[in-house]
PDB file of C-alpha atoms in Angstrom:
ATOM      1  CA  ARG A  15      80.564 131.015 104.570  1.00 49.00           C
ATOM      2  CA  PRO A  16      78.607 132.239 107.637  1.00 53.00           C
ATOM      3  CA  ILE A  17      80.552 135.525 107.579  1.00 53.00           C
ATOM      4  CA  LEU A  18      79.786 136.110 103.905  1.00 58.00           C
ATOM      5  CA  ARG A  19      76.121 135.287 104.432  1.00 60.00           C
ATOM      6  CA  ASP A  20      75.612 137.340 107.593  1.00 63.00           C
ATOM      7  CA  TYR A  21      77.462 140.417 106.387  1.00 59.00           C
ATOM      8  CA  ALA A  22      76.806 140.300 102.656  1.00 62.00           C
ATOM      9  CA  ASP A  23      75.289 143.791 102.716  1.00 68.00           C
ATOM     10  CA  LEU A  24      78.323 145.245 104.496  1.00 70.00           C
ATOM     11  CA  VAL A  25      81.351 143.334 103.229  1.00 70.00           C
ATOM     12  CA  GLU A  26      82.550 142.486  99.731  1.00 77.00           C
ATOM     13  CA  LEU A  27      85.029 139.662  99.290  1.00 79.00           C
ATOM     14  CA  VAL A  28      87.432 140.878  96.611  1.00 81.00           C
ATOM     15  CA  GLY A  29      90.133 138.211  96.593  1.00 83.00           C
ATOM     16  CA  LEU A  30      91.305 134.827  97.837  1.00 81.00           C
ATOM     17  CA  CYS A  31      94.972 133.795  97.898  1.00 80.00           C
ATOM     18  CA  ASP A  32      96.772 130.490  98.365  1.00 76.00           C
ATOM     19  CA  ILE A  33     100.075 129.237  96.972  1.00 69.00           C
ATOM     20  CA  ASN A  34      98.206 126.137  95.770  1.00 72.00           C
ATOM     21  CA  PRO A  35      95.976 127.164  92.802  1.00 78.00           C
ATOM     22  CA  LEU A  36      93.725 124.116  93.155  1.00 78.00           C
ATOM     23  CA  ARG A  37      93.173 124.717  96.862  1.00 75.00           C
ATOM     24  CA  VAL A  38      92.220 128.354  96.380  1.00 79.00           C
ATOM     25  CA  GLU A  39      89.701 127.444  93.679  1.00 82.00           C
ATOM     26  CA  VAL A  40      88.171 124.800  95.945  1.00 80.00           C
ATOM     27  CA  ALA A  41      87.870 127.382  98.737  1.00 78.00           C
ATOM     28  CA  LYS A  42      86.212 129.799  96.339  1.00 81.00           C
ATOM     29  CA  ARG A  43      83.593 127.226  95.346  1.00 81.00           C
ATOM     30  CA  GLN A  44      82.960 126.186  98.940  1.00 76.00           C
ATOM     31  CA  MET A  45      82.376 129.800  99.940  1.00 75.00           C
ATOM     32  CA  GLY A  46      80.174 130.514  96.934  1.00 77.00           C
ATOM     33  CA  ALA A  47      82.404 133.463  96.138  1.00 79.00           C
ATOM     34  CA  THR A  48      82.744 135.240  92.789  1.00 82.00           C
ATOM     35  CA  CYS A  49      85.964 137.118  93.574  1.00 85.00           C
ATOM     36  CA  ALA A  50      89.363 136.871  91.895  1.00 87.00           C
ATOM     37  CA  THR A  51      91.865 134.272  93.083  1.00 87.00           C
ATOM     38  CA  TYR A  52      95.637 134.627  93.436  1.00 84.00           C
ATOM     39  CA  THR A  53      98.668 132.500  94.176  1.00 82.00           C
ATOM     40  CA  ASN A  54     100.933 135.509  94.776  1.00 80.00           C
ATOM     41  CA  PHE A  55     100.230 137.348  98.012  1.00 72.00           C
ATOM     42  CA  ASP A  56     102.015 140.510  96.854  1.00 76.00           C
ATOM     43  CA  GLU A  57      99.847 140.705  93.755  1.00 82.00           C
ATOM     44  CA  MET A  58      96.469 140.533  95.512  1.00 78.00           C
ATOM     45  CA  PRO A  59      96.591 143.666  97.707  1.00 79.00           C
ATOM     46  CA  THR A  60      98.204 145.632  94.872  1.00 82.00           C
ATOM     47  CA  LYS A  61      95.376 144.848  92.453  1.00 83.00           C
ATOM     48  CA  GLU A  62      92.400 144.660  94.785  1.00 80.00           C
ATOM     49  CA  LYS A  63      93.283 147.361  97.344  1.00 80.00           C
ATOM     50  CA  PRO A  64      91.383 145.589 100.167  1.00 76.00           C
ATOM     51  CA  ASP A  65      90.470 147.324 103.414  1.00 74.00           C
ATOM     52  CA  LEU A  66      91.020 144.132 105.378  1.00 70.00           C
ATOM     53  CA  LEU A  67      93.262 141.106 104.904  1.00 66.00           C
ATOM     54  CA  MET A  68      92.457 137.847 106.710  1.00 66.00           C
ATOM     55  CA  VAL A  69      95.426 135.494 106.918  1.00 63.00           C
ATOM     56  CA  THR A  70      95.251 131.888 108.140  1.00 59.00           C
ATOM     57  CA  THR A  71      98.137 129.963 109.673  1.00 57.00           C
ATOM     58  CA  VAL A  72     100.280 127.613 107.645  1.00 59.00           C
ATOM     59  CA  ASP A  73      99.954 123.898 108.367  1.00 55.00           C
ATOM     60  CA  ALA A  74     102.276 122.352 110.996  1.00 53.00           C
ATOM     61  CA  PHE A  75     104.252 125.541 111.698  1.00 51.00           C
ATOM     62  CA  HIS A  76     102.197 127.355 114.319  1.00 49.00           C
ATOM     63  CA  SER A  77     104.956 128.715 116.525  1.00 56.00           C
ATOM     64  CA  GLU A  78     105.647 132.293 117.467  1.00 59.00           C
ATOM     65  CA  PHE A  79     108.335 133.054 114.897  1.00 62.00           C
ATOM     66  CA  ILE A  80     106.056 132.078 111.989  1.00 67.00           C
ATOM     67  CA  VAL A  81     103.266 134.289 113.322  1.00 70.00           C
ATOM     68  CA  ARG A  82     105.701 137.208 113.553  1.00 72.00           C
ATOM     69  CA  ALA A  83     106.949 136.570 110.022  1.00 72.00           C
ATOM     70  CA  MET A  84     103.378 136.676 108.709  1.00 75.00           C
ATOM     71  CA  GLU A  85     102.737 139.875 110.653  1.00 78.00           C
ATOM     72  CA  ARG A  86     105.792 141.493 109.104  1.00 79.00           C
ATOM     73  CA  GLY A  87     104.710 140.388 105.637  1.00 77.00           C
ATOM     74  CA  VAL A  88     101.341 142.127 106.006  1.00 78.00           C
ATOM     75  CA  VAL A  89     102.931 145.311 107.314  1.00 82.00           C
ATOM     76  CA  ASP A  90     105.469 145.338 104.465  1.00 80.00           C
ATOM     77  CA  VAL A  91     102.614 145.405 101.957  1.00 74.00           C
ATOM     78  CA  LEU A  92     100.199 147.557 103.972  1.00 77.00           C
ATOM     79  CA  PRO A  93     102.251 149.773 106.307  1.00 83.00           C
ATOM     80  CA  ASP A  94      99.158 151.329 107.887  1.00 82.00           C
ATOM     81  CA  ALA A  95      97.497 148.010 108.694  1.00 79.00           C
ATOM     82  CA  ASP A  96      96.583 147.207 112.278  1.00 78.00           C
ATOM     83  CA  VAL A  97      97.664 143.617 112.879  1.00 78.00           C
ATOM     84  CA  VAL A  98      96.742 141.418 115.815  1.00 74.00           C
ATOM     85  CA  ALA A  99      99.185 138.489 115.713  1.00 70.00           C
ATOM     86  CA  LEU A 100      98.250 135.439 117.759  1.00 67.00           C
ATOM     87  CA  PRO A 101     100.054 132.081 117.621  1.00 67.00           C
ATOM     88  CA  MET A 102      97.782 129.071 117.102  1.00 70.00           C
ATOM     89  CA  PHE A 103      98.244 125.423 118.033  1.00 74.00           C
ATOM     90  CA  ASP A 104      96.267 122.390 116.935  1.00 76.00           C
ATOM     91  CA  GLY A 105      97.750 119.727 119.208  1.00 82.00           C
ATOM     92  CA  GLY A 106     100.223 118.491 116.599  1.00 86.00           C
ATOM     93  CA  GLU A 107     103.887 119.084 115.943  1.00 85.00           C
ATOM     94  CA  GLY A 108     105.169 122.179 117.750  1.00 84.00           C
ATOM     95  CA  PHE A 109     102.376 122.160 120.346  1.00 88.00           C
ATOM     96  CA  THR A 110     104.683 121.843 123.354  1.00 92.00           C
ATOM     97  CA  ALA A 111     107.368 124.301 122.261  1.00 87.00           C
ATOM     98  CA  GLY A 112     104.786 126.816 121.075  1.00 83.00           C
ATOM     99  CA  LEU A 113     102.808 126.896 124.309  1.00 89.00           C
ATOM    100  CA  VAL A 114     106.009 127.087 126.337  1.00 91.00           C
ATOM    101  CA  GLU A 115     107.182 130.018 124.236  1.00 83.00           C
ATOM    102  CA  VAL A 116     104.016 132.111 124.503  1.00 84.00           C
ATOM    103  CA  THR A 117     103.584 131.480 128.248  1.00 91.00           C
ATOM    104  CA  GLY A 118     107.206 131.988 129.217  1.00 91.00           C
ATOM    105  CA  GLY A 119     107.542 128.415 130.437  1.00 95.00           C
ATOM    106  CA  THR A 120     110.388 125.903 130.325  1.00 95.00           C
ATOM    107  CA  LEU A 121     111.269 122.861 128.203  1.00 94.00           C
ATOM    108  CA  HIS A 122     112.594 119.681 129.803  1.00 95.00           C
ATOM    109  CA  PRO A 123     114.276 117.261 127.339  1.00 94.00           C
ATOM    110  CA  VAL A 124     113.682 113.538 127.747  1.00 95.00           C
ATOM    111  CA  THR A 125     114.587 110.498 125.656  1.00 95.00           C
ATOM    112  CA  VAL A 126     111.667 108.165 124.961  1.00 97.00           C
ATOM    113  CA  THR A 127     110.860 105.152 122.783  1.00 97.00           C
ATOM    114  CA  GLY A 128     109.796 106.064 119.261  1.00 96.00           C
ATOM    115  CA  PRO A 129     106.938 104.488 117.297  1.00 96.00           C
ATOM    116  CA  VAL A 130     109.145 101.744 115.808  1.00 96.00           C
ATOM    117  CA  GLY A 131     111.212 101.213 118.963  1.00 95.00           C
ATOM    118  CA  GLN A 132     113.994 103.693 118.300  1.00 96.00           C
ATOM    119  CA  PRO A 133     115.218 106.186 120.942  1.00 95.00           C
ATOM    120  CA  VAL A 134     113.759 109.642 120.319  1.00 94.00           C
ATOM    121  CA  LEU A 135     114.689 112.948 121.938  1.00 94.00           C
ATOM    122  CA  ALA A 136     111.488 114.745 122.940  1.00 94.00           C
ATOM    123  CA  ALA A 137     110.534 117.274 125.605  1.00 95.00           C
ATOM    124  CA  VAL A 138     108.018 118.006 128.311  1.00 97.00           C
ATOM    125  CA  GLY A 139     106.902 121.597 128.651  1.00 96.00           C
ATOM    126  CA  LEU A 140     106.052 123.348 131.901  1.00 97.00           C
ATOM    127  CA  LEU A 141     103.883 126.359 131.177  1.00 96.00           C
ATOM    128  CA  GLY A 142     104.482 129.757 132.722  1.00 95.00           C
ATOM    129  CA  GLY A 143     101.903 132.270 133.854  1.00 89.00           C
ATOM    130  CA  ALA A 144      99.082 132.126 136.363  1.00 89.00           C
ATOM    131  CA  GLY A 145      96.675 129.261 136.878  1.00 90.00           C
ATOM    132  CA  PRO A 146      97.209 125.606 137.746  1.00 94.00           C
ATOM    133  CA  ARG A 147     100.715 124.207 137.362  1.00 96.00           C
ATOM    134  CA  THR A 148     100.461 122.740 133.869  1.00 97.00           C
ATOM    135  CA  ALA A 149     102.729 120.393 131.941  1.00 98.00           C
ATOM    136  CA  VAL A 150     102.313 119.816 128.227  1.00 97.00           C
ATOM    137  CA  VAL A 151     103.391 116.940 125.981  1.00 97.00           C
ATOM    138  CA  GLU A 152     102.662 116.057 122.366  1.00 95.00           C
ATOM    139  CA  LEU A 153     102.099 112.698 120.734  1.00 94.00           C
ATOM    140  CA  ALA A 154     103.905 113.930 117.622  1.00 93.00           C
ATOM    141  CA  ALA A 155     107.195 114.223 119.515  1.00 94.00           C
ATOM    142  CA  ALA A 156     107.149 110.621 120.709  1.00 95.00           C
ATOM    143  CA  ALA A 157     104.989 108.766 118.203  1.00 95.00           C
ATOM    144  CA  GLY A 158     104.484 111.122 115.278  1.00 92.00           C
ATOM    145  CA  LEU A 159     104.284 110.016 111.669  1.00 91.00           C
ATOM    146  CA  ARG A 160     107.520 111.842 110.850  1.00 90.00           C
ATOM    147  CA  LEU A 161     109.293 109.434 113.228  1.00 94.00           C
ATOM    148  CA  VAL A 162     108.204 106.394 111.238  1.00 95.00           C
ATOM    149  CA  PRO A 163     110.478 105.685 108.239  1.00 93.00           C
ATOM    150  CA  ARG A 164     108.416 105.393 105.080  1.00 91.00           C
ATOM    151  CA  GLU A 165     109.367 101.737 104.596  1.00 94.00           C
ATOM    152  CA  GLN A 166     108.168 100.924 108.157  1.00 93.00           C
ATOM    153  CA  ARG A 167     104.776 102.622 108.050  1.00 93.00           C
ATOM    154  CA  ASN A 168     102.676  99.719 109.224  1.00 94.00           C
ATOM    155  CA  PRO A 169     100.086 101.062 111.703  1.00 91.00           C
ATOM    156  CA  LEU A 170      99.515  97.552 113.051  1.00 94.00           C
ATOM    157  CA  VAL A 171     102.915  97.437 114.746  1.00 95.00           C
ATOM    158  CA  THR A 172     103.813 101.024 115.690  1.00 96.00           C
ATOM    159  CA  THR A 173     103.562 101.882 119.376  1.00 97.00           C
ATOM    160  CA  SER A 174     102.527 104.825 121.559  1.00 96.00           C
ATOM    161  CA  LEU A 175     104.896 103.695 124.330  1.00 97.00           C
ATOM    162  CA  GLY A 176     106.896 106.919 124.080  1.00 97.00           C
ATOM    163  CA  ALA A 177     103.788 109.022 124.645  1.00 97.00           C
ATOM    164  CA  GLY A 178     103.238 107.289 127.971  1.00 97.00           C
ATOM    165  CA  GLN A 179     106.892 107.821 128.838  1.00 98.00           C
ATOM    166  CA  LEU A 180     106.419 111.537 128.148  1.00 97.00           C
ATOM    167  CA  ILE A 181     103.410 111.629 130.466  1.00 98.00           C
ATOM    168  CA  SER A 182     105.456 109.850 133.129  1.00 98.00           C
ATOM    169  CA  ALA A 183     108.222 112.441 132.715  1.00 98.00           C
ATOM    170  CA  ALA A 184     105.596 115.176 132.995  1.00 98.00           C
ATOM    171  CA  LEU A 185     104.436 113.677 136.305  1.00 98.00           C
ATOM    172  CA  ASP A 186     107.988 114.091 137.596  1.00 98.00           C
ATOM    173  CA  LEU A 187     107.433 117.864 137.366  1.00 97.00           C
ATOM    174  CA  GLU A 188     104.521 117.576 139.856  1.00 97.00           C
ATOM    175  CA  PRO A 189     101.868 119.308 137.743  1.00 97.00           C
ATOM    176  CA  GLU A 190      98.217 119.807 138.610  1.00 97.00           C
ATOM    177  CA  ARG A 191      97.242 119.362 134.968  1.00 98.00           C
ATOM    178  CA  ILE A 192      98.779 117.736 131.880  1.00 98.00           C
ATOM    179  CA  LEU A 193      97.847 118.812 128.362  1.00 96.00           C
ATOM    180  CA  VAL A 194      98.366 116.056 125.781  1.00 96.00           C
ATOM    181  CA  GLY A 195      98.515 117.158 122.150  1.00 94.00           C
ATOM    182  CA  CYS A 196      97.145 114.304 120.052  1.00 91.00           C
ATOM    183  CA  GLY A 197      97.801 115.533 116.510  1.00 87.00           C
ATOM    184  CA  ASP A 198     100.170 114.184 113.829  1.00 86.00           C
ATOM    185  CA  SER A 199     100.111 110.626 115.201  1.00 89.00           C
ATOM    186  CA  GLY A 200     101.944 107.792 113.500  1.00 91.00           C
ATOM    187  CA  VAL A 201     100.426 105.036 115.647  1.00 93.00           C
ATOM    188  CA  ASN A 202      97.137 103.160 115.880  1.00 91.00           C
ATOM    189  CA  ASP A 203      97.377 101.056 119.027  1.00 94.00           C
ATOM    190  CA  GLY A 204      94.521 102.644 120.953  1.00 91.00           C
ATOM    191  CA  GLY A 205      96.960 104.068 123.482  1.00 94.00           C
ATOM    192  CA  ALA A 206      98.035 100.578 124.557  1.00 96.00           C
ATOM    193  CA  GLY A 207     101.720 101.478 124.496  1.00 96.00           C
ATOM    194  CA  ALA A 208     101.135 104.658 126.497  1.00 97.00           C
ATOM    195  CA  ALA A 209      99.129 102.712 129.072  1.00 97.00           C
ATOM    196  CA  ARG A 210     101.925 100.142 129.385  1.00 97.00           C
ATOM    197  CA  ALA A 211     104.456 102.924 130.050  1.00 97.00           C
ATOM    198  CA  LEU A 212     102.240 104.130 132.892  1.00 98.00           C
ATOM    199  CA  GLY A 213     102.026 100.724 134.580  1.00 97.00           C
ATOM    200  CA  VAL A 214      98.998  99.090 132.946  1.00 98.00           C
ATOM    201  CA  ARG A 215      99.356  95.409 131.934  1.00 97.00           C
ATOM    202  CA  LEU A 216      97.495  94.211 128.844  1.00 97.00           C
ATOM    203  CA  LEU A 217      97.186  90.428 128.975  1.00 98.00           C
ATOM    204  CA  ASP A 218      96.101  87.628 126.668  1.00 97.00           C
ATOM    205  CA  ALA A 219      93.940  84.656 127.652  1.00 97.00           C
ATOM    206  CA  TYR A 220      96.983  82.925 129.184  1.00 97.00           C
ATOM    207  CA  GLY A 221      97.951  85.897 131.359  1.00 96.00           C
ATOM    208  CA  GLN A 222     100.865  86.829 129.126  1.00 97.00           C
ATOM    209  CA  ALA A 223     101.631  90.453 128.264  1.00 96.00           C
ATOM    210  CA  LEU A 224     100.730  91.606 124.770  1.00 96.00           C
ATOM    211  CA  GLY A 225     103.428  92.814 122.425  1.00 94.00           C
ATOM    212  CA  PRO A 226     103.556  96.299 120.877  1.00 93.00           C
ATOM    213  CA  GLY A 227     101.206  97.520 118.191  1.00 94.00           C
ATOM    214  CA  GLY A 228      97.495  97.575 117.536  1.00 94.00           C
ATOM    215  CA  VAL A 229      97.564  94.130 115.951  1.00 95.00           C
ATOM    216  CA  GLU A 230      98.169  92.628 119.397  1.00 96.00           C
ATOM    217  CA  LEU A 231      94.885  93.987 120.731  1.00 96.00           C
ATOM    218  CA  ALA A 232      93.043  91.176 118.933  1.00 95.00           C
ATOM    219  CA  ARG A 233      94.446  88.875 121.661  1.00 96.00           C
ATOM    220  CA  LEU A 234      93.490  91.133 124.572  1.00 97.00           C
ATOM    221  CA  ALA A 235      91.647  89.250 127.316  1.00 97.00           C
ATOM    222  CA  ASP A 236      92.384  91.186 130.503  1.00 98.00           C
ATOM    223  CA  ILE A 237      93.570  94.630 131.630  1.00 97.00           C
ATOM    224  CA  ASP A 238      95.450  94.824 134.907  1.00 98.00           C
ATOM    225  CA  VAL A 239      95.577  98.388 136.291  1.00 97.00           C
ATOM    226  CA  SER A 240      96.974  97.438 139.704  1.00 97.00           C
ATOM    227  CA  GLY A 241     100.354  98.859 138.723  1.00 97.00           C
ATOM    228  CA  LEU A 242      99.025 102.145 137.291  1.00 98.00           C
ATOM    229  CA  ASP A 243     101.186 105.106 138.285  1.00 98.00           C
ATOM    230  CA  PRO A 244      99.442 106.440 141.434  1.00 97.00           C
ATOM    231  CA  ARG A 245     100.470 110.014 140.616  1.00 97.00           C
ATOM    232  CA  LEU A 246      97.834 110.071 137.858  1.00 97.00           C
ATOM    233  CA  ALA A 247      95.057 110.075 140.445  1.00 96.00           C
ATOM    234  CA  GLY A 248      95.825 113.636 141.497  1.00 94.00           C
ATOM    235  CA  VAL A 249      96.339 115.139 138.035  1.00 97.00           C
ATOM    236  CA  GLU A 250      93.835 116.396 135.487  1.00 97.00           C
ATOM    237  CA  ILE A 251      94.583 115.051 131.984  1.00 96.00           C
ATOM    238  CA  VAL A 252      93.326 117.165 129.063  1.00 95.00           C
ATOM    239  CA  ALA A 253      93.557 115.900 125.473  1.00 92.00           C
ATOM    240  CA  ALA A 254      93.983 118.480 122.706  1.00 90.00           C
ATOM    241  CA  CYS A 255      92.515 116.824 119.623  1.00 85.00           C
ATOM    242  CA  ASN A 256      90.188 117.307 116.684  1.00 75.00           C
ATOM    243  CA  PRO A 257      86.694 116.660 118.114  1.00 73.00           C
ATOM    244  CA  PHE A 258      85.349 115.974 114.615  1.00 72.00           C
ATOM    245  CA  ASN A 259      87.623 113.004 113.913  1.00 69.00           C
ATOM    246  CA  VAL A 260      85.637 109.795 113.630  1.00 68.00           C
ATOM    247  CA  LEU A 261      86.907 106.863 115.718  1.00 64.00           C
ATOM    248  CA  CYS A 262      86.904 103.975 113.264  1.00 59.00           C
ATOM    249  CA  GLY A 263      88.933 101.211 114.875  1.00 46.00           C
TER     250      GLY A 263
END
C-alpha cells in the first residue's frame, strides 16, 4: 500500500497473482487496487505485459533451491528480465539449513527430545563467512508443530526440552553468538523445557521439580539457576521471531 500511494503517478499496478483465488482478492482489497487478478502465473505476464514482476516467497520453503526455481520461472516467461534472487528466512522451518547454505557453513546433526518426548534428529548449523563465530538452531526442528501428531496436539503438555538440547549442542561448537529461530513452534511451555535442558531447575512449593509442559507452570514456586550451563555467560543469544506477535499466556 505505501508503494502504491507514494508512486501512484509513476507506477500502474496491472495485475496480482496467487494460486489461491480468495487470497489474491483479499490482497487486492487491502491494497485498494483495481487491477486484474490471476491464479495462473503464466497467464498474467502474457496478458498484461508488465515491465516489472514482484514475486514473494512461498510459505515455509525459503531455502536456496526454491529461490532459484522461482528465478528460473521468471526468466522462462521474460527472458530479458533482470532478476535479483535472494533467499529469505523467517525463523521457522528451514532456518538453520538455509542460513548454512547461503553462508557456506556446516551442519552438525544431533538427536534431541521432541515435543511429545520422542527422539528427533535435528541439526545445529555453524555459519560460514566473516564476522563472529555464529551457530544457528531452530525451534521447529526440535519442537515444531509438525513433530506433534495430530491426536497429541495438547499445548499444555508439549515441551521445548529439545530446543534447549540444541542450544547445548551449539555451545559445544564454541560459538560467540547463537541465533535461535523461533518460528513454527508446537509448544507453549514458556521455554521451561529449554531452560531445564540448560541446567535450570523449576521447583514447586515443596522443592520438587516440575514435570514437562506449560500446565506445570501453575505450580511453579521457585527457579534455581545455580546449575545453569556456565558457557552461556560468554555467548550472545539472538532470537529470530515475529516482533508483532502478542504474548498472551
